[in-house]
Amino acid sequence: MKNKNTAAWSAAKSEEHYGFKRWGHGHFEVDDEGFVEVRPVPDGTEIRIMDVVDEARDMGLRAPMVVRFQDLLRHRVERLNKVFRQAIKDEGYKGEYRGVFPIKVNQLREVVDEILAAGKDYHHGLEAGSKPELMIALAMHDNNQRLIICNGYKDHDYIRLALMGRKIGKRVIIVVEQLSEVDHIIEISRELGVRPLIGFRVKLQTRGEGKWSSSSGDNAKFGLNTAELLFAIEKLKAAKLTQALRLIHFHIGSQVPNILTIKNAVVEATRFYCQLSQMGFPMGYLDIGGGLGIDYDGSRTNFESSMNYSLEEYARDVVANIRDICDHSGVRVPDIISESGRAVVAPHSMLVVEVFERINKKETLRKQHRPKEKHKVVTDLEAQLKNKSRLGRLERFHDALQKKEEALSLFNLGYLDIENRAAAEALYWQICEQIDREGNESGYQPEELHDLKKILADQYVCNFSVFQSLLDHWALQQLFPIAPLHRLDEEPTVNATLADITCDSDGKISSFIDLQDTKDYLRLHALDGRPYYLGIFLTGAYQDIMGDLHNLFGRVNEVHVFLEPDEPNGFYIEEALSGSRVSDVIEGVQYQWEELCRRMKAQIDAATRKDLVKPREGVRLLEFYENQMLNKTYLSIESAAKKRKRT
Ligand SMILES: *Cc1c(COP(=O)(O)O)cnc(C)c1O
């Protein structure tokens, strides 16, 4: 270790503290100098994430910023396919694995492109759940070995598009979610003169666990129940389309934390498959949907932000269960399709945010204003702080709480002046801090004292919007691993929650990963005036690019990083996407920026006529307003150090 004077702490301790090895899927670690490194390809070179941040800054892009590691994405696609191929080999399975990527999990062109390129040799295909997604899939799909699976509610145009794909030779399978879709498929395929490939999505009784468990069971939105399945079969027979039925599909929800759920669902679906096969339908594919999880907290449990199985176990269980049931029924095993989205894309991207402010209850209060005449409530609190009578911690906490409330009532009734109120608040926080410090040695803590840590934690304000960049945390309480990207050779000493810059009290992160349950705060480094960057990891699935326009902050900057051994830092940035400008987000909500500028000009002109501003000043005001239109939406932070240097 380099840092000898903080011998008690080390980069290795940070690596353990933030759990990099537990949730990092082998891709993230801390080097001896306290920087987070990413290793996109196992056994390959590692990159310091701060080098990427610095290089992006030189290109004019600053945090908040999404960083994508394209090689890591490629690796995930290859790994999924290799692990399934291995399981098929090990289990002596006589069918193949065909993955498809569900576009909804990350629609970004560069992501879909990379997945298709990485999955070329494995014939990895695409899954669409809507018309726009199908339009992407049809155009991006290049090789007729790859599948296109069409899920979701379908209107005539959706079906027509899918059949157009059939007509030009693509393997497009339309998965029936609603009985009425069967009639439309029959009708439109006749009209176009194409032979459709059809799958049925079945409503399984097997219920998932976790946040998305309502995707299956009787009340699920999608799929055919058993009676509907039989009606659908009748319709196909009547239309002489029995040869079209090729696939059984299920999807029990995303992020399934428990492998038992997956096993049960596979068994139930394979029974359906075998029955249909025995009825004489050609079949050939069993589609097990998504659900393959990501261990966000690294606990390897069936907690909802974790998973109690590995990819290898998942693949083996799927393959072995399908084989056993098919063997038992005397049915030829199907090719296995999975629609894994989250597991493929979540690890490849991360969000970098800059902390620029600390909100702290205690420090400002300590430099207290002395009241001219101390009120009794203040002297009582002073006595409690000294704790001469050696009361227990819980009792002292209750006493202090009572006095603080008394002080507030007195203030509201007009009996306490503002100096005394300030003194009472300051003393209250000092007592809380003292009680908390004394508790650090004892193991068990009553809940109220345990919560003290949460109450006492600072808020670190970060330049980003939860609603844009961490939508799943806000909407679904999804946890993501969060850690500083540098200074990890120093001991973190401040308990903090994170706040964003939106004007909304929901714009915060106050729940963090932990091995047991969740943590209410994160331990971070004291701010020292230099830029301090945090990484929010495993953010590549679902919410990656779908944030909303809360407070009109819009998209963040983005860089796409590729490994390159010839470069000094081991990588290059191929694509740098600039985040939203004010004019972009304003036009997104139907204003025209020219029109806004025109209105401002009219008002400034009027103010000039009334002599509220001088003409020259008016011109400058308008220029400033117009220039802001082309500025980025997030804060442009100047660190204290830089400001000093400039003046
Ligand atoms: C969302 C979805 C998926 C992707 O699920 P993951 O858990 O992200 O792998 C797959 N199939 C269907 C039908 C979906 O709706």
XYZ file of C-alpha atoms and ligand atoms in Angstrom:
662
model
C 0.000 0.000 0.000
C 1.289 3.441 -0.919
C -0.345 5.486 1.740
C 1.688 4.769 4.848
C 0.420 7.569 7.041
C -3.122 6.214 7.032
C -1.943 2.727 7.803
C -5.216 1.833 9.484
C -7.122 2.275 6.250
C -6.305 0.951 2.782
C -7.664 0.683 -0.713
C -8.317 -2.980 0.008
C -10.498 -2.003 2.946
C -12.514 0.281 0.684
C -12.913 -2.504 -1.826
C -14.427 -4.620 0.926
C -16.445 -1.781 2.435
C -18.242 -0.879 -0.805
C -18.542 -4.533 -1.853
C -16.931 -4.213 -5.311
C -16.032 -7.884 -5.414
C -19.483 -8.999 -4.294
C -21.628 -7.127 -6.839
C -19.008 -6.349 -9.467
C -19.355 -9.580 -11.456
C -15.544 -9.593 -11.599
C -15.502 -6.291 -13.492
C -14.863 -3.723 -10.749
C -12.057 -3.345 -8.233
C -9.945 -0.750 -6.425
C -6.262 -0.206 -7.206
C -3.579 0.495 -4.588
C -3.823 4.230 -5.110
C -7.497 4.231 -4.290
C -9.029 4.518 -7.772
C -11.907 2.371 -9.004
C -10.960 0.276 -12.001
C -13.184 -1.477 -14.472
C -12.088 -4.652 -16.190
C -14.510 -4.974 -19.118
C -13.196 -8.392 -20.118
C -12.105 -10.831 -17.395
C -8.325 -11.322 -17.459
C -8.117 -8.303 -19.770
C -6.756 -4.841 -19.072
C -8.277 -2.622 -16.468
C -9.164 1.043 -16.855
C -9.294 3.692 -14.170
C -12.744 5.196 -14.338
C -11.331 8.582 -13.275
C -9.145 8.511 -16.421
C -12.334 8.277 -18.453
C -13.881 11.131 -16.483
C -10.765 13.265 -17.035
C -10.559 12.494 -20.727
C -14.243 13.224 -21.222
C -13.779 16.526 -19.432
C -11.004 17.412 -21.862
C -13.512 16.708 -24.646
C -15.896 19.152 -23.008
C -18.170 16.622 -21.324
C -18.629 16.732 -17.578
C -20.581 14.824 -15.000
C -23.385 13.895 -14.742
C -22.368 11.430 -17.369
C -23.271 7.926 -18.418
C -20.201 5.818 -19.170
C -20.717 2.710 -21.294
C -18.137 -0.024 -21.485
C -18.857 -1.554 -24.858
C -16.420 -4.440 -24.329
C -18.214 -5.366 -21.133
C -21.517 -5.484 -22.993
C -19.974 -7.704 -25.634
C -18.599 -9.944 -22.918
C -22.021 -10.350 -21.281
C -23.624 -11.435 -24.561
C -20.862 -13.950 -25.191
C -20.996 -15.256 -21.662
C -24.759 -15.858 -21.720
C -24.413 -17.839 -24.924
C -21.322 -19.747 -23.837
C -22.829 -20.742 -20.508
C -25.968 -22.079 -22.213
C -23.876 -23.942 -24.792
C -21.819 -25.459 -21.994
C -24.929 -26.543 -20.071
C -26.339 -28.101 -23.252
C -23.102 -29.995 -23.745
C -22.825 -31.091 -20.119
C -26.420 -32.296 -19.964
C -26.257 -34.052 -23.324
C -29.169 -31.910 -24.544
C -30.153 -32.448 -28.170
C -31.417 -28.950 -28.913
C -29.796 -25.527 -29.255
C -29.865 -22.251 -27.361
C -31.121 -19.144 -29.142
C -30.989 -15.935 -27.142
C -32.965 -12.861 -28.114
C -32.416 -9.387 -26.710
C -35.589 -7.583 -25.566
C -35.179 -4.115 -27.053
C -37.243 -2.470 -24.312
C -34.494 -3.127 -21.757
C -32.145 -0.731 -23.565
C -33.247 0.720 -26.877
C -30.111 2.778 -27.530
C -28.767 2.102 -31.015
C -25.188 1.606 -29.848
C -26.359 -0.996 -27.337
C -28.472 -2.963 -29.810
C -25.650 -2.735 -32.363
C -23.069 -4.087 -29.944
C -25.323 -6.945 -28.859
C -25.983 -7.964 -32.459
C -22.278 -7.798 -33.280
C -21.290 -9.785 -30.185
C -24.055 -12.326 -30.785
C -23.306 -12.906 -34.460
C -21.766 -16.346 -34.098
C -24.469 -17.373 -31.646
C -27.342 -16.157 -33.838
C -28.500 -13.973 -30.976
C -31.739 -12.327 -32.066
C -34.122 -9.586 -30.966
C -37.382 -9.385 -29.079
C -39.934 -6.645 -29.713
C -42.829 -5.673 -27.473
C -44.302 -2.864 -29.551
C -44.533 -1.584 -33.102
C -41.636 0.871 -32.829
C -39.443 -1.841 -31.338
C -40.397 -4.244 -34.116
C -39.477 -1.585 -36.649
C -36.036 -1.347 -35.071
C -35.732 -5.141 -34.932
C -36.685 -5.652 -38.593
C -34.175 -3.119 -39.835
C -31.284 -4.065 -37.565
C -31.713 -7.826 -37.985
C -29.269 -9.051 -40.586
C -29.023 -12.799 -40.563
C -31.907 -15.163 -41.030
C -30.550 -17.583 -38.474
C -31.388 -15.023 -35.843
C -34.899 -14.937 -34.446
C -37.237 -12.017 -34.027
C -39.810 -12.649 -31.309
C -42.905 -10.428 -31.331
C -44.551 -9.993 -27.937
C -46.946 -7.437 -26.511
C -50.383 -6.268 -27.634
C -50.657 -6.189 -31.391
C -52.796 -4.199 -33.775
C -53.184 -4.949 -37.492
C -50.157 -2.908 -38.447
C -47.947 -4.676 -35.919
C -48.990 -8.051 -37.345
C -48.585 -6.788 -40.890
C -45.040 -5.618 -40.114
C -44.165 -8.982 -38.571
C -45.508 -10.825 -41.590
C -43.616 -8.483 -43.880
C -40.507 -9.759 -42.108
C -41.615 -13.331 -42.834
C -42.148 -12.463 -46.446
C -38.554 -11.337 -46.894
C -37.285 -14.511 -45.300
C -36.766 -13.569 -41.659
C -37.537 -15.932 -38.815
C -40.165 -13.780 -37.158
C -42.341 -15.527 -34.591
C -45.555 -13.832 -33.540
C -46.364 -14.719 -29.953
C -50.091 -14.649 -29.272
C -50.915 -12.802 -26.062
C -54.664 -12.395 -26.628
C -57.102 -14.777 -28.250
C -58.302 -12.125 -30.727
C -54.802 -11.857 -32.162
C -55.183 -15.338 -33.651
C -58.008 -14.172 -35.943
C -56.001 -11.172 -37.066
C -52.915 -13.250 -37.797
C -54.987 -15.714 -39.852
C -56.687 -12.937 -41.768
C -53.597 -10.856 -42.526
C -51.366 -13.798 -43.425
C -53.989 -14.913 -45.964
C -54.164 -11.464 -47.391
C -50.363 -11.216 -47.710
C -49.934 -14.826 -48.777
C -47.299 -15.692 -46.151
C -46.971 -18.621 -43.788
C -46.754 -17.199 -40.275
C -44.723 -18.645 -37.436
C -46.815 -18.544 -34.293
C -46.136 -18.936 -30.595
C -48.492 -18.967 -27.621
C -47.746 -17.147 -24.419
C -49.192 -19.161 -21.563
C -50.332 -17.772 -18.239
C -48.503 -19.914 -15.755
C -49.720 -20.548 -12.255
C -46.136 -20.367 -11.034
C -45.818 -16.973 -9.416
C -42.612 -15.046 -9.374
C -41.183 -13.421 -6.280
C -39.861 -9.926 -6.120
C -41.118 -6.699 -7.603
C -42.460 -8.119 -10.860
C -44.346 -11.118 -9.490
C -47.655 -9.916 -10.975
C -46.372 -10.733 -14.476
C -47.705 -14.257 -14.011
C -50.731 -15.870 -12.392
C -54.443 -15.472 -13.070
C -54.423 -11.693 -13.119
C -51.441 -11.256 -15.396
C -51.953 -8.789 -18.230
C -50.515 -11.054 -20.871
C -50.916 -14.572 -22.123
C -53.587 -17.195 -22.692
C -55.174 -19.201 -19.913
C -55.681 -22.904 -20.514
C -59.175 -22.583 -21.990
C -58.083 -19.784 -24.311
C -55.140 -21.872 -25.415
C -57.539 -24.614 -26.528
C -59.735 -22.097 -28.378
C -56.659 -20.730 -30.120
C -55.777 -24.240 -31.225
C -59.282 -24.704 -32.669
C -58.917 -21.508 -34.643
C -55.571 -22.590 -36.108
C -56.979 -25.982 -37.060
C -59.993 -24.419 -38.735
C -57.712 -22.134 -40.721
C -55.467 -25.066 -41.674
C -52.568 -23.358 -39.977
C -51.527 -26.144 -37.608
C -48.059 -26.115 -39.183
C -47.602 -22.527 -38.025
C -47.529 -23.288 -34.297
C -43.887 -23.445 -33.249
C -43.418 -22.005 -29.815
C -44.547 -21.837 -26.205
C -43.583 -18.733 -24.307
C -43.742 -17.555 -20.731
C -42.335 -14.600 -18.840
C -42.752 -14.564 -15.084
C -41.350 -11.099 -14.527
C -37.988 -9.450 -14.337
C -35.285 -9.945 -11.680
C -36.525 -13.266 -10.330
C -34.522 -13.601 -7.105
C -35.238 -17.252 -6.402
C -34.103 -20.130 -8.608
C -36.983 -22.310 -7.351
C -39.473 -20.013 -9.078
C -37.593 -20.450 -12.331
C -37.450 -24.220 -12.030
C -41.189 -24.422 -11.321
C -42.069 -22.175 -14.249
C -39.871 -24.152 -16.632
C -41.520 -27.395 -15.540
C -45.039 -26.010 -15.993
C -44.276 -24.523 -19.420
C -42.531 -27.668 -20.634
C -45.667 -29.663 -19.790
C -47.654 -27.351 -22.062
C -44.999 -27.747 -24.721
C -45.119 -31.541 -24.572
C -48.907 -31.683 -24.711
C -49.025 -29.483 -27.800
C -46.282 -31.512 -29.395
C -48.198 -34.704 -28.708
C -51.274 -33.171 -30.339
C -49.249 -33.092 -33.542
C -48.141 -29.465 -33.772
C -44.624 -29.077 -35.188
C -43.414 -26.869 -32.281
C -39.620 -26.658 -31.962
C -39.074 -23.727 -29.573
C -39.574 -23.195 -25.866
C -39.164 -19.539 -24.899
C -38.441 -19.010 -21.211
C -38.727 -15.206 -21.314
C -36.629 -12.946 -19.115
C -36.192 -12.884 -15.362
C -32.524 -13.781 -15.110
C -31.366 -11.506 -12.305
C -28.511 -9.236 -11.369
C -27.050 -9.392 -7.884
C -27.181 -5.653 -7.184
C -26.254 -5.947 -3.514
C -23.894 -8.880 -3.799
C -25.618 -10.873 -1.062
C -26.468 -13.944 -3.189
C -29.887 -14.159 -1.471
C -33.482 -14.195 -2.660
C -33.838 -10.587 -1.452
C -35.418 -8.544 -4.253
C -32.242 -6.697 -5.208
C -30.275 -9.915 -5.305
C -30.495 -13.462 -6.684
C -29.693 -16.777 -5.046
C -28.240 -18.440 -8.145
C -25.494 -18.023 -10.705
C -25.852 -17.844 -14.471
C -24.384 -21.346 -14.680
C -26.954 -22.730 -12.265
C -29.748 -20.984 -14.169
C -28.704 -22.457 -17.511
C -28.192 -25.961 -16.105
C -31.572 -25.933 -14.352
C -33.408 -24.767 -17.451
C -31.723 -27.292 -19.722
C -32.000 -30.252 -17.333
C -35.651 -29.655 -16.431
C -36.755 -29.325 -20.039
C -34.841 -32.460 -20.988
C -36.241 -34.536 -18.109
C -39.843 -33.682 -18.893
C -39.487 -34.115 -22.651
C -37.729 -37.464 -22.165
C -40.456 -38.550 -19.820
C -43.160 -37.580 -22.329
C -41.312 -39.057 -25.275
C -41.155 -35.659 -26.999
C -38.176 -34.334 -28.947
C -36.522 -31.532 -26.977
C -37.038 -27.964 -28.228
C -34.480 -25.294 -29.012
C -34.399 -23.043 -25.967
C -34.999 -19.328 -26.363
C -34.368 -16.898 -23.526
C -35.181 -13.213 -23.555
C -32.611 -12.059 -21.030
C -32.345 -8.303 -20.999
C -31.348 -7.064 -17.568
C -28.641 -9.683 -17.082
C -27.059 -8.754 -20.414
C -27.069 -4.974 -20.211
C -27.191 -3.883 -16.549
C -23.437 -4.139 -15.809
C -22.161 -2.341 -18.913
C -23.092 1.189 -18.006
C -22.717 3.421 -15.010
C -23.508 6.940 -13.996
C -20.841 9.367 -12.790
C -22.052 12.225 -10.609
C -20.175 15.029 -8.899
C -20.827 15.957 -5.292
C -20.674 19.727 -4.940
C -22.299 20.592 -1.655
C -22.829 19.213 1.793
C -25.915 19.882 3.869
C -25.031 19.443 7.486
C -27.131 20.057 10.562
C -24.389 19.983 13.110
C -21.439 22.029 11.963
C -23.112 25.380 11.385
C -24.947 24.945 14.666
C -21.799 24.544 16.685
C -20.632 28.065 15.917
C -23.624 29.172 17.884
C -24.845 32.637 18.612
C -24.964 33.095 22.346
C -28.351 34.315 23.492
C -28.149 37.476 25.597
C -30.298 35.902 28.224
C -30.371 32.124 28.286
C -33.848 30.655 28.539
C -34.350 27.807 31.007
C -34.947 25.335 28.199
C -31.445 26.127 26.960
C -29.793 25.723 30.348
C -31.690 22.429 30.780
C -30.255 21.189 27.489
C -26.791 22.329 28.564
C -27.137 20.250 31.701
C -28.229 17.279 29.627
C -25.174 17.682 27.417
C -22.914 17.503 30.494
C -24.823 14.452 31.708
C -23.693 14.738 35.326
C -26.333 12.254 36.502
C -24.936 9.595 34.107
C -28.249 8.614 32.573
C -28.475 5.795 30.032
C -28.354 6.649 26.323
C -31.978 5.958 25.507
C -33.243 7.954 28.476
C -31.007 10.895 27.565
C -32.265 10.777 24.016
C -35.875 10.955 25.182
C -35.073 13.830 27.558
C -33.348 15.789 24.808
C -36.212 15.172 22.409
C -38.671 16.461 24.968
C -36.648 19.627 25.531
C -36.277 20.262 21.825
C -40.022 20.018 21.365
C -40.584 22.254 24.341
C -38.279 24.825 22.782
C -40.238 24.746 19.521
C -43.569 25.213 21.332
C -42.157 28.122 23.303
C -40.927 29.720 20.085
C -44.304 29.294 18.384
C -46.069 30.859 21.360
C -43.687 33.782 21.345
C -41.812 32.963 24.576
C -38.455 32.068 23.014
C -36.337 34.410 20.899
C -34.521 33.385 17.772
C -31.077 33.215 19.499
C -32.407 30.873 22.168
C -34.078 28.706 19.556
C -30.797 28.413 17.666
C -28.968 27.518 20.884
C -31.573 24.857 21.771
C -31.337 23.243 18.333
C -27.539 23.241 18.435
C -27.480 21.634 21.872
C -30.013 19.011 20.803
C -27.861 17.928 17.857
C -24.743 17.885 20.022
C -26.463 15.585 22.503
C -27.645 13.313 19.687
C -24.133 13.144 18.283
C -22.710 12.346 21.702
C -25.244 9.578 22.303
C -24.512 8.169 18.866
C -20.731 8.240 19.402
C -21.001 6.435 22.711
C -23.042 3.742 21.011
C -20.392 2.880 18.471
C -18.784 0.328 20.762
C -21.922 -1.473 21.937
C -23.375 -4.079 19.608
C -27.173 -4.071 19.872
C -28.983 -0.749 19.625
C -32.635 0.003 20.339
C -34.340 1.147 17.155
C -34.592 4.821 18.123
C -30.854 5.004 18.740
C -30.139 2.998 15.648
C -32.086 5.585 13.632
C -29.951 8.371 15.105
C -27.284 7.618 12.529
C -29.800 8.205 9.777
C -31.005 11.464 11.344
C -27.464 12.686 11.885
C -26.257 11.801 8.390
C -25.235 14.647 6.109
C -26.733 15.180 2.702
C -24.276 15.264 -0.182
C -25.796 17.194 -3.045
C -24.928 15.742 -6.445
C -25.268 17.350 -9.848
C -27.838 15.020 -11.415
C -31.543 14.229 -11.466
C -32.884 11.017 -10.000
C -35.865 11.335 -12.329
C -33.678 11.425 -15.400
C -30.891 9.049 -14.530
C -32.108 6.734 -11.763
C -35.769 6.431 -12.521
C -35.964 2.874 -11.199
C -34.653 3.964 -7.826
C -37.389 6.545 -7.538
C -40.255 4.531 -9.016
C -39.421 1.007 -7.875
C -36.965 1.506 -5.013
C -34.428 -0.396 -7.072
C -31.061 -0.346 -5.288
C -27.809 0.254 -7.128
C -24.279 -0.064 -5.772
C -22.777 3.392 -5.223
C -19.167 4.229 -4.354
C -16.597 7.013 -4.716
C -14.423 6.652 -7.822
C -11.253 7.908 -6.124
C -9.738 8.642 -2.674
C -10.410 5.035 -1.701
C -7.028 4.822 0.008
C -8.405 7.336 2.508
C -10.839 6.357 5.186
C -14.391 7.542 4.536
C -15.572 9.324 7.664
C -18.891 10.985 6.831
C -22.262 9.273 6.873
C -24.306 10.724 4.075
C -27.401 10.348 1.980
C -27.468 11.774 -1.544
C -29.668 14.582 -2.827
C -30.100 15.599 -6.457
C -30.627 19.082 -7.861
C -34.315 18.835 -8.714
C -36.739 20.912 -6.668
C -38.434 17.850 -5.347
C -37.967 16.208 -1.996
C -38.208 12.821 -3.733
C -35.041 13.668 -5.636
C -32.701 11.798 -3.335
C -31.091 8.479 -2.571
C -31.451 7.374 1.013
C -31.452 3.624 0.691
C -28.269 1.764 -0.138
C -27.186 -1.795 -0.670
C -26.104 -3.849 2.312
C -25.429 -7.504 2.881
C -28.377 -7.641 5.207
C -31.409 -5.704 4.120
C -30.563 -2.119 3.202
C -28.547 0.747 4.667
C -29.923 4.245 5.296
C -26.710 6.094 4.517
C -23.449 5.707 2.722
C -20.039 6.319 4.266
C -18.191 8.891 2.169
C -15.119 11.094 2.318
C -15.141 14.561 3.798
C -15.341 17.169 1.030
C -12.113 19.138 0.712
C -12.902 21.654 -2.022
C -11.618 19.430 -4.803
C -14.054 17.672 -7.147
C -15.491 14.503 -5.611
C -16.999 11.923 -7.924
C -19.333 9.035 -7.173
C -20.118 6.105 -9.427
C -23.568 4.556 -9.520
C -23.074 1.117 -10.985
C -25.033 -1.555 -12.897
C -27.437 1.015 -14.320
C -27.569 -0.308 -17.887
C -30.999 -1.980 -17.810
C -34.436 -0.425 -18.222
C -34.081 3.071 -16.778
C -30.768 3.708 -18.523
C -32.187 5.987 -21.177
C -35.820 6.511 -20.340
C -35.647 9.199 -17.686
C -38.292 11.878 -17.654
C -37.953 15.602 -17.965
C -38.506 16.483 -14.322
C -37.438 20.104 -13.932
C -36.453 19.910 -17.598
C -32.942 18.662 -16.939
C -32.971 16.227 -19.844
C -30.351 13.783 -21.002
C -26.905 13.713 -19.463
C -23.618 13.584 -21.349
C -22.523 10.152 -22.402
C -19.265 8.510 -23.469
C -18.712 5.110 -25.047
C -15.457 3.528 -23.994
C -13.544 0.854 -25.919
C -10.463 -1.021 -24.752
C -7.337 -0.131 -26.724
C -3.980 -1.496 -25.573
C -2.040 1.061 -27.652
C -3.481 4.032 -25.794
C -1.616 5.239 -22.668
C -4.564 4.619 -20.351
C -5.710 1.457 -22.105
C -8.859 2.820 -23.729
C -10.307 5.331 -26.160
C -13.624 7.121 -26.276
C -15.313 6.423 -29.565
C -18.546 8.208 -29.187
C -19.216 11.189 -26.998
C -22.827 12.253 -26.893
C -23.567 15.679 -25.621
C -26.388 15.996 -23.110
C -29.471 18.149 -23.532
C -29.277 21.865 -24.066
C -31.903 24.167 -22.637
C -33.387 24.737 -26.100
C -33.742 20.949 -26.620
C -35.766 20.300 -23.482
C -37.854 23.402 -23.987
C -38.836 22.319 -27.485
C -39.704 18.897 -26.084
C -42.561 20.531 -24.204
C -43.829 22.502 -27.196
C -42.192 25.874 -26.768
C -40.181 27.374 -29.542
C -37.022 28.889 -28.244
C -37.047 31.621 -30.867
C -40.524 32.568 -29.722
C -39.397 32.727 -26.071
C -36.455 34.921 -27.070
C -38.780 37.182 -29.022
C -41.067 37.580 -25.998
C -38.117 38.357 -23.761
C -36.908 40.937 -26.238
C -40.307 42.648 -26.247
C -40.282 42.817 -22.458
C -36.735 44.103 -22.257
C -37.524 46.727 -24.890
C -40.522 47.820 -22.843
C -38.367 48.013 -19.715
C -35.835 50.095 -21.649
C -38.532 52.489 -22.762
C -39.620 52.882 -19.138
C -35.969 53.508 -18.311
C -35.812 50.534 -15.924
C -32.673 49.429 -17.790
C -30.258 51.337 -19.957
C -30.346 50.366 -23.659
C -26.827 48.898 -23.555
C -27.705 46.888 -20.457
C -30.891 45.660 -22.139
C -28.907 44.316 -25.073
C -26.607 42.438 -22.683
C -29.545 40.941 -20.769
C -31.085 39.648 -23.976
C -27.757 38.235 -25.153
C -27.357 36.412 -21.877
C -30.860 34.955 -22.126
C -30.278 33.832 -25.705
C -26.916 32.264 -24.880
C -28.458 30.270 -22.046
C -30.720 28.585 -24.581
C -27.696 26.821 -26.013
C -26.235 25.915 -22.636
C -26.385 22.492 -20.998
C -29.175 21.979 -18.504
C -27.202 20.646 -15.525
C -25.243 22.846 -13.166
C -21.871 24.026 -14.350
C -19.893 23.477 -11.198
C -16.706 25.346 -10.551
C -14.796 23.860 -7.705
C -13.455 26.120 -4.968
C -9.875 25.224 -5.929
C -10.379 26.321 -9.512
C -12.070 29.529 -8.520
C -9.119 30.400 -6.329
C -6.687 29.771 -9.115
C -8.547 32.017 -11.504
C -8.697 35.101 -9.321
C -39.297 -7.235 -20.081
C -39.357 -8.519 -20.733
C -38.200 -9.312 -20.854
C -36.881 -8.943 -20.251
O -36.777 -9.426 -18.948
P -35.392 -9.373 -18.124
O -35.793 -9.804 -16.787
O -34.884 -8.001 -18.203
O -34.458 -10.315 -18.761
C -38.313 -10.494 -21.545
N -39.484 -10.895 -22.087
C -40.619 -10.162 -21.980
C -41.873 -10.651 -22.583
C -40.595 -8.962 -21.302
O -41.718 -8.255 -21.167
